[in-house]
Short mmCIF file of C-alpha atoms and ligand atoms in Angstrom, two decimals:
data_model
loop_
_atom_site.label_atom_id
_atom_site.label_comp_id
_atom_site.label_asym_id
_atom_site.label_seq_id
_atom_site.Cartn_x
_atom_site.Cartn_y
_atom_site.Cartn_z
CA MET A 1 0.23 -0.55 -0.19
CA LYS A 2 2.72 2.59 0.82
CA LYS A 3 4.48 1.45 -2.44
CA LEU A 4 1.11 2.61 -4.58
CA LEU A 5 0.96 5.97 -2.14
CA PHE A 6 5.02 6.52 -3.16
CA LEU A 7 3.81 5.49 -6.88
CA ALA A 8 0.34 7.98 -7.03
CA ALA A 9 2.18 10.55 -5.45
CA MET A 10 5.28 10.71 -8.08
CA SER A 11 2.79 10.47 -11.02
CA ALA A 12 1.05 13.23 -10.32
CA PHE A 13 4.35 14.92 -9.07
CA LEU A 14 5.23 14.17 -13.29
CA PHE A 15 2.31 15.66 -14.61
CA SER A 16 3.09 18.88 -12.17
CA SER A 17 6.14 18.87 -12.95
CA CYS A 18 4.94 19.54 -16.80
CA CYS A 19 3.26 22.12 -18.86
CA CYS A 20 0.00 20.09 -19.99
CA ASN A 21 -2.49 17.40 -20.48
CA LYS A 22 -1.89 14.47 -22.19
CA LYS A 23 -2.36 15.43 -25.02
CA CYS A 24 1.34 16.93 -25.14
CA LYS A 25 3.10 13.52 -25.27
CA ILE A 26 6.02 14.97 -23.74
CA LYS A 27 9.69 14.21 -22.89
CA ASN A 28 9.65 15.93 -19.74
CA ASP A 29 6.45 13.85 -19.00
CA ASP A 30 7.89 10.91 -19.30
CA GLU A 31 11.21 10.92 -18.68
CA VAL A 32 11.53 9.44 -15.50
CA ILE A 33 8.96 6.60 -15.01
CA ASN A 34 9.61 5.67 -10.95
CA GLY A 35 13.04 5.11 -11.08
CA TYR A 36 13.18 4.55 -14.94
CA ALA A 37 14.38 7.24 -17.22
CA ARG A 38 13.56 6.71 -20.87
CA VAL A 39 15.46 6.21 -23.47
CA GLU A 40 15.17 5.98 -27.72
CA LEU A 41 16.67 2.70 -28.95
CA THR A 42 18.03 4.08 -32.17
CA ALA A 43 21.02 3.86 -34.39
CA ASP A 44 22.02 4.98 -37.75
CA LEU A 45 21.28 2.05 -39.98
CA SER A 46 22.26 3.82 -43.62
CA ARG A 47 25.29 1.52 -43.67
CA PHE A 48 22.83 -1.35 -44.12
CA SER A 49 21.63 -2.29 -47.90
CA ASP A 50 17.76 -2.55 -48.18
CA THR A 51 17.77 -6.30 -48.44
CA ASP A 52 19.71 -6.25 -44.68
CA ARG A 53 17.01 -3.32 -43.27
CA LYS A 54 14.66 -6.16 -45.25
CA MET A 55 16.57 -8.36 -42.83
CA MET A 56 16.30 -6.98 -39.95
CA ALA A 57 12.26 -6.06 -39.97
CA TYR A 58 11.66 -9.91 -40.25
CA LEU A 59 14.02 -10.23 -36.95
CA CYS A 60 11.43 -7.80 -35.22
CA ASP A 61 9.01 -9.31 -36.04
CA ALA A 62 10.23 -12.23 -34.94
CA ALA A 63 11.51 -10.55 -31.48
CA GLU A 64 8.29 -9.05 -30.91
CA LEU A 65 6.70 -12.86 -30.68
CA MET A 66 9.03 -13.65 -27.89
CA GLU A 67 8.04 -10.65 -25.79
CA LYS A 68 4.69 -12.01 -26.68
CA ILE A 69 5.67 -15.68 -24.72
CA PHE A 70 7.34 -13.87 -22.27
CA TRP A 71 4.56 -11.57 -21.20
CA LYS A 72 2.81 -15.07 -20.57
CA GLU A 73 5.26 -16.63 -18.39
CA ALA A 74 5.79 -13.55 -16.45
CA PHE A 75 2.11 -12.91 -16.15
CA PRO A 76 -0.96 -15.27 -14.79
CA GLY A 77 -3.54 -13.20 -16.63
CA ASP A 78 -4.34 -11.38 -20.23
CA ARG A 79 -2.09 -8.42 -20.91
CA GLU A 80 -4.14 -6.57 -22.92
CA ALA A 81 -6.91 -6.45 -20.37
CA PHE A 82 -3.90 -5.83 -17.59
CA LEU A 83 -2.66 -2.95 -18.71
CA ASN A 84 -5.93 -1.46 -20.45
CA SER A 85 -7.21 -1.82 -16.70
CA ILE A 86 -4.55 0.86 -15.88
CA GLU A 87 -5.74 4.33 -16.33
CA ASP A 88 -3.01 6.77 -15.30
CA GLU A 89 -0.26 6.08 -18.48
CA ASN A 90 2.91 6.68 -15.96
CA LEU A 91 1.33 3.66 -13.99
CA ARG A 92 0.38 1.64 -16.79
CA LYS A 93 4.29 2.26 -18.14
CA PHE A 94 5.32 1.03 -14.68
CA ALA A 95 3.71 -1.99 -15.49
CA GLU A 96 4.74 -2.71 -19.47
CA ILE A 97 8.39 -2.37 -17.85
CA ASN A 98 7.69 -4.72 -15.26
CA TYR A 99 6.01 -7.32 -17.46
CA GLY A 100 3.33 -7.06 -14.18
CA PRO A 101 2.23 -5.34 -11.16
CA TRP A 102 5.76 -5.98 -9.25
CA ASP A 103 8.11 -4.07 -9.22
CA ARG A 104 12.09 -5.81 -10.35
CA LEU A 105 13.88 -3.38 -8.54
CA ASP A 106 11.90 -3.64 -5.28
CA GLY A 107 11.81 -7.22 -4.58
CA ASN A 108 9.42 -7.57 -6.72
CA ARG A 109 6.96 -6.10 -4.20
CA ALA A 110 2.83 -5.30 -5.55
CA PHE A 111 2.71 -2.28 -6.38
CA MET A 112 -1.00 -2.88 -7.11
CA LYS A 113 -3.76 -5.91 -7.46
CA ILE A 114 -4.46 -7.12 -10.41
CA PRO A 115 -8.39 -7.03 -11.38
CA GLY A 116 -10.59 -9.97 -10.70
CA MET A 117 -7.58 -11.89 -9.16
CA ASN A 118 -8.32 -10.69 -5.89
CA GLY A 119 -5.63 -11.57 -2.75
CA LEU A 120 -2.64 -12.36 -5.55
CA ASP A 121 -0.11 -10.12 -4.07
CA ASP A 122 3.14 -11.52 -4.69
CA LYS A 123 4.42 -12.62 -7.66
CA PRO A 124 4.37 -16.47 -8.41
CA VAL A 125 8.12 -17.44 -6.89
CA GLY A 126 8.39 -19.70 -10.26
CA ALA A 127 6.53 -17.09 -12.63
CA CYS A 128 4.28 -19.07 -15.13
CA PHE A 129 6.22 -22.17 -15.52
CA TYR A 130 4.46 -24.63 -12.77
CA PRO A 131 1.19 -24.65 -12.01
CA ALA A 132 0.35 -21.78 -9.13
CA ASP A 133 -1.27 -24.54 -6.54
CA MET A 134 1.99 -26.49 -7.11
CA LYS A 135 4.15 -27.27 -3.55
CA MET A 136 8.21 -27.91 -4.15
CA GLY A 137 7.46 -31.55 -2.57
CA GLU A 138 4.99 -32.12 -4.87
CA PHE A 139 7.46 -31.74 -7.65
CA GLU A 140 10.93 -33.23 -6.06
CA ALA A 141 8.51 -35.99 -5.62
CA TRP A 142 7.65 -36.46 -9.39
CA LYS A 143 9.06 -38.97 -11.58
CA ASP A 144 9.21 -37.43 -14.85
CA GLU A 145 12.43 -36.65 -17.06
CA ASN A 146 11.36 -33.59 -18.95
CA LYS A 147 10.68 -31.96 -15.43
CA ALA A 148 14.17 -30.44 -15.06
CA SER A 149 14.56 -28.92 -18.20
CA HIS A 150 15.22 -25.29 -19.65
CA TYR A 151 12.50 -25.86 -21.99
CA THR A 152 9.38 -27.68 -21.08
CA VAL A 153 6.17 -25.70 -18.62
CA ILE A 154 4.64 -27.69 -15.95
CA ARG A 155 0.65 -28.09 -15.94
CA ARG A 156 -1.32 -30.37 -14.31
CA ASP A 157 -3.71 -32.76 -17.27
CA GLU A 158 -7.49 -33.24 -17.08
CA ASN A 159 -6.58 -35.06 -14.10
CA GLY A 160 -5.10 -32.61 -12.12
CA ALA A 161 -1.38 -34.58 -12.35
CA LEU A 162 1.63 -33.08 -13.45
CA GLN A 163 2.69 -33.28 -17.21
CA ALA A 164 5.93 -31.22 -18.38
CA ILE A 165 5.04 -29.45 -22.14
CA TRP A 166 7.69 -28.54 -24.44
CA TYR A 167 7.04 -24.95 -25.33
CA HIS A 168 7.40 -25.75 -28.88
CA ASP A 169 4.13 -27.77 -28.37
CA PHE A 170 3.00 -25.02 -25.32
CA PHE A 171 3.40 -21.67 -27.23
CA LYS A 172 3.13 -23.26 -30.20
CA GLU A 173 1.06 -20.35 -32.26
CA GLU A 174 4.48 -18.02 -31.99
CA ILE A 175 7.31 -20.41 -31.95
CA GLU A 176 6.09 -20.80 -35.88
CA GLN A 177 5.65 -17.45 -36.49
CA ALA A 178 8.82 -17.23 -35.30
CA ALA A 179 10.38 -19.57 -36.73
CA ALA A 180 9.19 -19.03 -40.03
CA LEU A 181 10.47 -15.48 -39.47
CA LEU A 182 13.81 -16.28 -39.07
CA ASP A 183 13.51 -18.88 -42.46
CA SER A 184 12.65 -15.96 -44.51
CA ALA A 185 15.23 -13.58 -42.48
CA ALA A 186 17.80 -16.17 -43.76
CA ALA A 187 17.09 -15.94 -46.95
CA LEU A 188 18.23 -12.47 -47.67
CA ALA A 189 21.37 -12.64 -45.07
CA SER A 190 24.78 -11.92 -47.45
CA ASP A 191 26.54 -13.11 -44.46
CA ALA A 192 26.91 -16.61 -44.36
CA GLY A 193 27.41 -17.91 -41.46
CA PHE A 194 24.81 -15.54 -39.92
CA ALA A 195 22.44 -17.17 -42.19
CA LYS A 196 23.05 -21.10 -41.52
CA TYR A 197 22.70 -19.82 -37.95
CA LEU A 198 19.15 -18.41 -38.30
CA ARG A 199 18.03 -21.56 -40.18
CA LEU A 200 19.62 -23.89 -37.48
CA ARG A 201 18.11 -21.33 -34.66
CA ALA A 202 14.48 -21.63 -36.90
CA GLN A 203 14.70 -25.52 -36.14
CA ALA A 204 15.74 -24.96 -32.68
CA LEU A 205 12.65 -23.23 -31.41
CA ARG A 206 10.75 -25.75 -33.31
CA THR A 207 12.21 -28.63 -31.43
CA ASP A 208 14.04 -26.95 -28.40
CA ASP A 209 17.15 -28.55 -29.21
CA TYR A 210 19.48 -25.36 -29.17
CA PHE A 211 22.57 -27.31 -29.29
CA GLU A 212 23.61 -26.78 -32.93
CA SER A 213 22.50 -23.40 -33.21
CA ASP A 214 23.95 -22.24 -30.53
CA LEU A 215 27.48 -23.45 -32.05
CA ALA A 216 26.46 -21.75 -35.37
CA TRP A 217 26.04 -18.61 -33.54
CA ILE A 218 29.39 -19.20 -32.33
CA ASP A 219 30.86 -19.65 -35.89
CA ALA A 220 28.35 -16.37 -37.12
CA LYS A 221 30.27 -13.59 -35.31
CA THR A 222 31.78 -12.39 -38.77
CA SER A 223 28.02 -10.78 -39.23
CA ASP A 224 27.57 -7.26 -38.88
CA ILE A 225 24.31 -8.07 -38.10
CA ASP A 226 23.07 -10.14 -34.78
CA PHE A 227 20.58 -11.86 -33.86
CA VAL A 228 20.36 -13.48 -29.76
CA ILE A 229 16.73 -15.18 -29.99
CA GLY A 230 14.79 -17.72 -27.60
CA PRO A 231 14.05 -19.26 -24.31
CA ILE A 232 17.84 -17.98 -22.95
CA GLU A 233 18.47 -17.26 -18.99
CA ASP A 234 16.53 -18.58 -15.94
CA TYR A 235 16.46 -15.88 -13.62
CA GLU A 236 12.66 -15.45 -14.46
CA ASP A 237 12.11 -19.19 -12.66
CA ASP A 238 13.02 -18.35 -9.12
CA LEU A 239 11.55 -22.12 -7.97
CA PHE A 240 14.07 -23.80 -9.04
CA GLY A 241 15.83 -21.84 -11.69
CA TYR A 242 15.51 -24.18 -14.30
CA LYS A 243 13.29 -22.58 -16.97
CA SER A 244 14.88 -20.21 -19.63
CA ALA A 245 12.58 -17.33 -20.15
CA HIS A 246 11.98 -16.21 -24.28
CA GLU A 247 14.04 -13.23 -25.13
CA SER A 248 15.16 -11.59 -28.11
CA PHE A 249 18.36 -8.70 -28.64
CA LEU A 250 18.48 -7.43 -32.51
CA LEU A 251 22.57 -6.05 -32.92
CA VAL A 252 24.62 -4.29 -34.77
CA LYS A 253 28.23 -4.69 -34.93
CA ASP A 254 30.85 -1.32 -34.03
CA PRO A 255 33.79 -2.63 -36.50
CA GLU A 256 35.88 0.22 -35.42
CA TRP A 257 36.00 -1.25 -31.96
CA SER A 258 35.73 -4.46 -32.81
CA ALA A 259 38.51 -4.14 -34.63
CA LYS A 260 40.51 -2.32 -31.66
CA LEU A 261 39.84 -5.17 -29.44
CA ALA A 262 40.97 -7.78 -31.69
CA LYS A 263 44.16 -5.89 -32.05
CA PHE A 264 44.58 -5.46 -27.88
CA SER A 265 43.61 -8.95 -27.49
CA ALA A 266 46.56 -10.22 -29.36
CA MET A 267 48.84 -8.17 -27.11
CA LEU A 268 47.29 -9.93 -23.81
CA PRO A 269 50.54 -12.18 -23.35
CA MET A 270 53.10 -9.58 -23.33
CA LEU A 271 50.16 -7.52 -21.24
CA GLN A 272 50.40 -10.11 -18.92
CA ARG A 273 54.27 -10.30 -18.89
CA GLU A 274 54.69 -6.98 -18.31
CA LEU A 275 52.44 -6.92 -15.33
CA PRO A 276 54.48 -5.22 -11.88
CA VAL A 277 53.95 -8.12 -10.19
CA ASP A 278 56.07 -11.26 -8.23
CA PRO A 279 56.34 -13.44 -11.18
CA ARG A 280 54.89 -16.72 -9.75
CA TYR A 281 51.81 -14.67 -9.60
CA LYS A 282 51.62 -14.12 -13.49
CA SER A 283 53.36 -17.76 -15.24
CA GLU A 284 50.36 -18.62 -16.82
CA MET A 285 48.79 -17.87 -20.01
CA PRO A 286 46.27 -15.11 -20.66
CA GLY A 287 42.72 -17.05 -21.35
CA THR A 288 41.40 -16.34 -25.33
CA ASP A 289 38.09 -19.03 -24.45
CA SER A 290 36.04 -15.81 -25.53
CA ASP A 291 35.28 -13.39 -28.10
CA LEU A 292 34.91 -9.58 -27.29
CA ASN A 293 33.00 -7.43 -29.48
CA VAL A 294 31.18 -4.71 -28.87
CA TYR A 295 27.40 -3.58 -30.99
CA ASP A 296 24.66 -1.25 -30.60
CA VAL A 297 21.36 -3.15 -29.15
CA ILE A 298 18.60 -1.74 -31.82
CA LEU A 299 15.55 -3.77 -30.30
CA TYR A 300 15.15 -5.40 -26.74
CA ARG A 301 12.20 -7.61 -26.70
CA GLY A 302 10.67 -10.39 -23.44
CA ASP A 303 13.23 -11.30 -20.96
CA CYS A 304 16.07 -8.70 -21.79
CA ASN A 305 13.08 -6.18 -21.88
CA ALA A 306 12.31 -6.61 -17.83
CA GLY A 307 13.02 -4.49 -15.21
CA GLY A 308 16.97 -3.56 -15.39
CA LYS A 309 18.36 -3.91 -18.76
CA THR A 310 22.01 -5.43 -19.04
CA ILE A 311 24.80 -3.80 -20.57
CA ALA A 312 26.28 -6.65 -21.89
CA ILE A 313 25.95 -10.30 -22.70
CA ASN A 314 28.19 -13.56 -22.42
CA LEU A 315 26.02 -16.43 -24.08
CA PRO A 316 25.53 -19.31 -25.10
CA ASN A 317 25.31 -20.84 -21.40
CA ASP A 318 25.35 -24.38 -22.63
CA GLU A 319 28.80 -25.81 -21.20
CA ARG A 320 28.67 -28.32 -24.04
CA VAL A 321 29.32 -25.57 -26.49
CA HIS A 322 32.01 -23.47 -23.97
CA ILE A 323 33.63 -26.50 -24.12
CA GLN A 324 33.67 -26.85 -27.97
CA LYS A 325 34.09 -23.98 -28.77
CA GLY A 326 34.34 -20.90 -25.79
CA THR A 327 31.81 -18.07 -25.71
CA ARG A 328 30.92 -14.82 -27.31
CA LYS A 329 30.92 -11.60 -25.18
CA LEU A 330 29.27 -8.95 -26.63
CA GLN A 331 29.41 -5.28 -24.77
CA LEU A 332 26.39 -3.24 -25.55
CA LYS A 333 28.07 0.21 -26.45
CA ASN A 334 24.89 2.70 -26.90
CA ALA A 335 23.25 1.02 -23.82
CA MET A 336 25.70 2.07 -21.83
CA LYS A 337 25.63 5.21 -22.93
CA ALA A 338 22.12 5.62 -21.62
CA LYS A 339 22.91 4.76 -18.75
CA PHE A 340 26.29 6.52 -18.43
CA ASP A 341 24.14 10.13 -19.50
CA LYS A 342 21.21 9.56 -17.44
CA ILE A 343 22.62 7.58 -14.07
CA LEU A 344 26.87 8.67 -13.65
CA ILE A 345 26.52 11.84 -14.81
CA PRO A 346 24.03 13.16 -12.52
CA ILE A 347 26.00 10.76 -9.71
CA SER A 348 29.35 12.76 -10.87
CA ASP A 349 27.86 15.67 -10.39
CA ILE A 350 26.34 15.73 -6.71
CA VAL A 351 29.80 14.06 -5.39
CA MET A 352 33.02 15.43 -7.84
CA ASP A 353 34.85 18.07 -7.46
CA PRO A 354 33.36 20.58 -10.32
CA GLU A 355 36.51 20.45 -12.37
CA GLN A 356 36.90 16.91 -12.22
CA ARG A 357 33.30 16.65 -12.86
CA GLU A 358 33.88 17.57 -16.58
CA MET A 359 36.86 14.90 -17.02
CA VAL A 360 33.64 11.98 -16.62
CA ASP A 361 33.91 10.98 -19.29
CA PHE A 362 32.13 8.02 -21.45
CA ASN A 363 34.60 6.76 -24.15
CA CYS A 364 36.98 5.82 -21.05
CA PHE A 365 33.83 4.73 -19.17
CA PHE A 366 33.58 2.31 -21.99
CA GLU A 367 37.38 1.45 -22.76
CA ASN A 368 36.90 0.49 -18.17
CA VAL A 369 34.66 -1.76 -18.59
CA THR A 370 35.88 -3.22 -21.81
CA PHE A 371 39.26 -3.64 -20.29
CA HIS A 372 37.96 -5.37 -16.72
CA GLU A 373 36.45 -7.93 -18.98
CA VAL A 374 40.05 -8.33 -21.01
CA ALA A 375 41.14 -7.66 -17.99
CA HIS A 376 39.47 -11.40 -16.01
CA GLY A 377 41.41 -13.59 -18.68
CA LEU A 378 44.57 -11.99 -17.25
CA GLY A 379 46.34 -13.05 -13.64
CA VAL A 380 46.16 -16.51 -12.66
CA LYS A 381 43.60 -19.05 -12.53
CA ASN A 382 45.11 -21.86 -10.74
CA THR A 383 46.94 -21.08 -7.01
CA ILE A 384 50.71 -21.10 -6.59
CA ASN A 385 50.68 -24.35 -3.93
CA GLY A 386 48.69 -26.44 -4.80
CA LYS A 387 45.16 -24.89 -3.45
CA GLY A 388 44.05 -25.87 -6.45
CA THR A 389 41.82 -23.37 -8.50
CA VAL A 390 41.72 -19.56 -7.12
CA ARG A 391 37.73 -19.97 -7.43
CA ALA A 392 38.32 -22.97 -4.80
CA ALA A 393 39.63 -21.66 -2.63
CA LEU A 394 38.16 -18.45 -2.01
CA LYS A 395 35.50 -19.86 -2.08
CA GLU A 396 32.30 -17.20 -0.91
CA ALA A 397 34.94 -13.86 -0.83
CA TYR A 398 36.17 -15.03 -5.00
CA SER A 399 33.57 -13.25 -6.91
CA ALA A 400 33.72 -9.64 -5.47
CA LEU A 401 38.41 -10.32 -5.87
CA GLU A 402 38.04 -11.73 -8.96
CA GLU A 403 35.57 -7.80 -9.77
CA ALA A 404 37.85 -6.11 -7.87
CA LYS A 405 40.44 -7.80 -10.02
CA ALA A 406 39.00 -6.66 -13.40
CA ASP A 407 38.21 -2.80 -12.55
CA ILE A 408 41.35 -2.49 -11.26
CA MET A 409 43.65 -4.38 -13.81
CA GLY A 410 41.68 -3.58 -16.64
CA LEU A 411 42.37 0.53 -15.13
CA TYR A 412 46.15 -0.27 -15.35
CA MET A 413 46.12 -2.06 -18.77
CA VAL A 414 44.21 1.00 -20.46
CA GLU A 415 47.12 3.50 -18.81
CA GLN A 416 49.66 0.45 -20.70
CA LEU A 417 48.14 1.14 -23.65
CA TYR A 418 47.73 4.73 -23.53
CA ALA A 419 51.87 4.70 -22.71
CA LYS A 420 52.70 2.59 -25.65
CA GLY A 421 50.84 5.19 -27.56
CA GLU A 422 48.58 2.25 -29.04
CA MET A 423 45.08 4.04 -27.45
CA SER A 424 44.84 7.49 -28.77
CA GLY A 425 41.88 10.61 -28.18
CA SER A 426 41.72 10.59 -25.21
CA ASP A 427 43.53 11.32 -21.64
CA VAL A 428 44.35 8.13 -19.49
CA ASP A 429 43.62 10.78 -16.62
CA LYS A 430 40.04 10.53 -17.41
CA ASN A 431 40.22 7.11 -17.10
CA TYR A 432 40.62 7.19 -13.45
CA ILE A 433 38.57 9.79 -12.45
CA THR A 434 35.40 8.35 -14.57
CA PHE A 435 36.59 4.56 -12.62
CA PHE A 436 36.33 6.87 -9.64
CA ALA A 437 32.53 8.23 -10.03
CA GLY A 438 31.98 4.68 -11.25
CA ILE A 439 32.64 3.52 -7.63
CA PHE A 440 29.56 6.07 -6.58
CA ARG A 441 27.08 4.61 -8.89
CA SER A 442 27.86 0.57 -7.95
CA VAL A 443 28.08 0.78 -4.13
CA ARG A 444 24.62 3.44 -3.79
CA PHE A 445 22.81 0.42 -3.15
CA GLY A 446 24.88 -0.86 -0.67
CA ALA A 447 27.76 -3.32 -1.33
CA ALA A 448 25.59 -6.71 -0.84
CA SER A 449 27.00 -7.51 -4.42
CA ALA A 450 29.95 -8.59 -5.50
CA HIS A 451 30.45 -5.98 -8.02
CA GLY A 452 29.37 -3.47 -4.50
CA ASN A 453 32.38 -4.74 -2.45
CA ALA A 454 34.60 -5.03 -5.35
CA ASN A 455 34.03 -1.18 -5.30
CA MET A 456 34.24 -0.79 -1.54
CA LEU A 457 37.23 -2.60 -1.50
CA CYS A 458 38.64 -0.33 -3.88
CA PHE A 459 37.50 2.73 -2.71
CA ASN A 460 38.68 2.07 1.11
CA PHE A 461 42.15 1.18 -0.09
CA MET A 462 42.47 3.93 -2.88
CA LYS A 463 41.66 6.19 0.83
CA ALA A 464 43.84 4.90 3.10
CA HIS A 465 46.55 5.66 0.00
CA ASP A 466 45.58 9.34 -0.53
CA ALA A 467 44.24 8.51 -3.35
CA PHE A 468 41.43 10.98 -3.42
CA THR A 469 39.89 14.29 -1.08
CA ARG A 470 37.23 15.03 0.29
CA THR A 471 35.83 18.25 0.69
CA GLU A 472 33.50 18.97 3.60
CA ASP A 473 30.72 19.29 1.67
CA GLY A 474 31.16 16.02 0.10
CA LEU A 475 33.20 16.85 -2.99
CA TYR A 476 35.64 14.44 -3.98
CA LYS A 477 38.85 15.08 -6.04
CA VAL A 478 41.24 12.35 -7.08
CA ASN A 479 44.98 12.74 -6.52
CA LEU A 480 45.79 10.95 -9.66
CA PRO A 481 50.01 10.56 -8.78
CA GLN A 482 48.59 8.56 -5.64
CA MET A 483 45.62 7.14 -7.65
CA LYS A 484 48.07 5.37 -9.85
CA GLU A 485 50.33 4.11 -7.35
CA ALA A 486 47.51 2.84 -5.30
CA THR A 487 46.28 0.83 -8.71
CA LYS A 488 49.38 -0.90 -9.35
CA ALA A 489 49.70 -1.22 -5.23
CA LEU A 490 46.25 -3.22 -5.47
CA MET A 491 47.14 -4.76 -8.57
CA ALA A 492 49.49 -6.64 -6.31
CA GLU A 493 48.06 -7.05 -2.93
CA ILE A 494 45.36 -8.64 -5.24
CA LEU A 495 47.07 -11.48 -7.69
CA ARG A 496 48.77 -12.51 -3.94
CA TYR A 497 45.91 -13.00 -2.68
CA GLN A 498 44.63 -15.06 -5.88
CA ALA A 499 48.05 -16.71 -6.27
CA GLU A 500 48.33 -17.94 -3.36
CA GLY A 501 44.89 -19.16 -2.36
CA ASP A 502 44.86 -16.71 0.89
CA TYR A 503 41.34 -17.09 2.18
CA ASP A 504 41.79 -16.65 5.69
CA GLY A 505 44.26 -13.17 4.88
CA LEU A 506 40.96 -12.06 2.21
CA ARG A 507 38.23 -12.84 4.71
CA LYS A 508 39.53 -10.43 7.24
CA TRP A 509 40.74 -7.88 4.07
CA MET A 510 36.68 -7.80 3.00
CA ALA A 511 35.40 -7.46 6.61
CA GLU A 512 37.29 -4.58 7.18
CA GLY A 513 37.06 -3.17 3.60
CA THR A 514 34.04 -3.39 2.40
CA VAL A 515 33.03 -1.25 5.25
CA ILE A 516 30.78 1.88 3.89
CA GLY A 517 31.59 4.83 6.47
CA GLU A 518 29.89 7.10 8.06
CA GLU A 519 31.27 10.35 5.51
CA LEU A 520 30.58 8.22 1.85
CA GLN A 521 27.44 6.47 3.69
CA ALA A 522 26.13 10.58 3.99
CA ASP A 523 27.11 11.35 0.14
CA LEU A 524 25.35 7.88 -0.73
CA ASN A 525 21.92 9.34 0.87
CA ARG A 526 22.73 12.42 -0.57
CA ILE A 527 22.71 10.81 -4.06
CA ALA A 528 19.72 8.52 -2.99
CA ASP A 529 17.95 12.01 -2.64
CA ALA A 530 18.15 13.52 -5.83
CA ASN A 531 16.61 11.12 -6.90
CA ILE A 532 18.21 9.67 -9.76
CA ALA A 533 16.84 6.89 -12.18
CA LYS A 534 17.87 3.64 -10.95
CA ASP A 535 17.68 2.15 -14.70
CA ILE A 536 16.93 2.39 -17.65
CA TYR A 537 13.56 2.15 -20.39
CA PHE A 538 13.33 2.26 -24.21
CA VAL A 539 11.21 3.49 -26.48
CA GLN A 540 11.55 0.93 -29.21
CA GLY A 541 10.92 -0.70 -32.50
CA LYS A 542 10.47 -0.84 -36.11
CA GLU A 543 9.11 2.03 -36.46
CA VAL A 544 11.54 3.34 -34.50
CA LEU A 545 14.15 2.29 -36.11
CA GLY A 546 12.78 3.30 -39.43
CA LEU A 547 12.90 -0.42 -40.68
ZN1 ZN B 1 33.46 -8.79 -14.28
#
């Protein structure tokens, strides 16, 4: 109920802050809806041929079918009737963003009642993949070889017994249409590998056997146009984490950045050799098992469009594919830019020194997050003293430290590439300042996640090394020489914990190093009070793209 009032107050505020009635569909009016900033998902598609654009239009239509299926997976009623019952335009938009009446960024708490579904306050834990009245024990006792498949829904038959139904049967109408659209798109594809992938993917949707199409997707990386479609991630099923939800991304490659990354990945062995750390901590060959490229996303449909938006893709999820061909990592540059503009810049305006605020820069942000990914492949995967893999030795503390490693080593690599003249167009000081400003974004909701903890480790380490100063008004200024020294020291420290598998030492460091101090908390409170967007939502589709 509190939530509902807040939302009502919020939309009243949104309306009153604008000039007018609903007729002027104004930017201000729907700029931020309950924490989501509006972003138009456009891209310059002029470099593509008419045939390519026609193919993209087919792919958009196939993606819309994933949207339709995902609504059925997420919401246990009729989508149209539900949305039409909501009079307030912003509330309706918010329900669309959440694919139902539950706030995905607030623990799925209900923000309104569903008309005609009395008493259903909480989001079903297993979404709509299981019968609403099914108990865990019943499922566990049930013997069925397909019950835990990623690609079946569970329903009751006429006698009330559980049955597993394949997606391609349960969503037959949508799946057949989507597969036919993929075949039509494949006939227009100029890249042979991509055409093969689309054909195999159509077949996969019809059979729910995705393996061959996943392999083909890895091989299709040369295509300038890319498309992810199907049941992909299991997060929507909070009951068992078995069922994959349908989604789709349509993407176009950033040729310039992709070429740069190909060049840098060839430099990884050298960068590893030159790390200023104990030689035993860098004795492994850096991993090159995943392929990193840069894209602009031009369509998010289904699961990936619900609630918070992802800014990177690492697929496929099938471990059999990892063993045969590795994975592909796609950095989603325009989505990162949108979050940078709508979230990081407003945060910087609140906490950064005015002079350094000007140096918080998107290109640097993008370099930092991209080299974060590259840096995951550097350092060591195994301890040097017989304690097994780093992951096994450091247990639950592993993830946060690995994220901190990737942040800090990524930053260091950018500095090295600037020093070697391999990067140009900017100023590495801006990379450090942009990185520092980003810490506030990562810990603004507390340090609970691996990324949040990683950022707090960095923040407190930097503080102890005088890498920044804070004025009485809570404005931060990076002291660049100290920050650069601290970066190197922190990198050496992290690699030591990893290579030595020093679990007890790390536990102790993390207990102290992830604490959010009083001053920082006060600054985070100022950020919270400023009502800065928590995430983004997209205005998107064929029309927006001009297809
Ligand atoms: Zn990472």
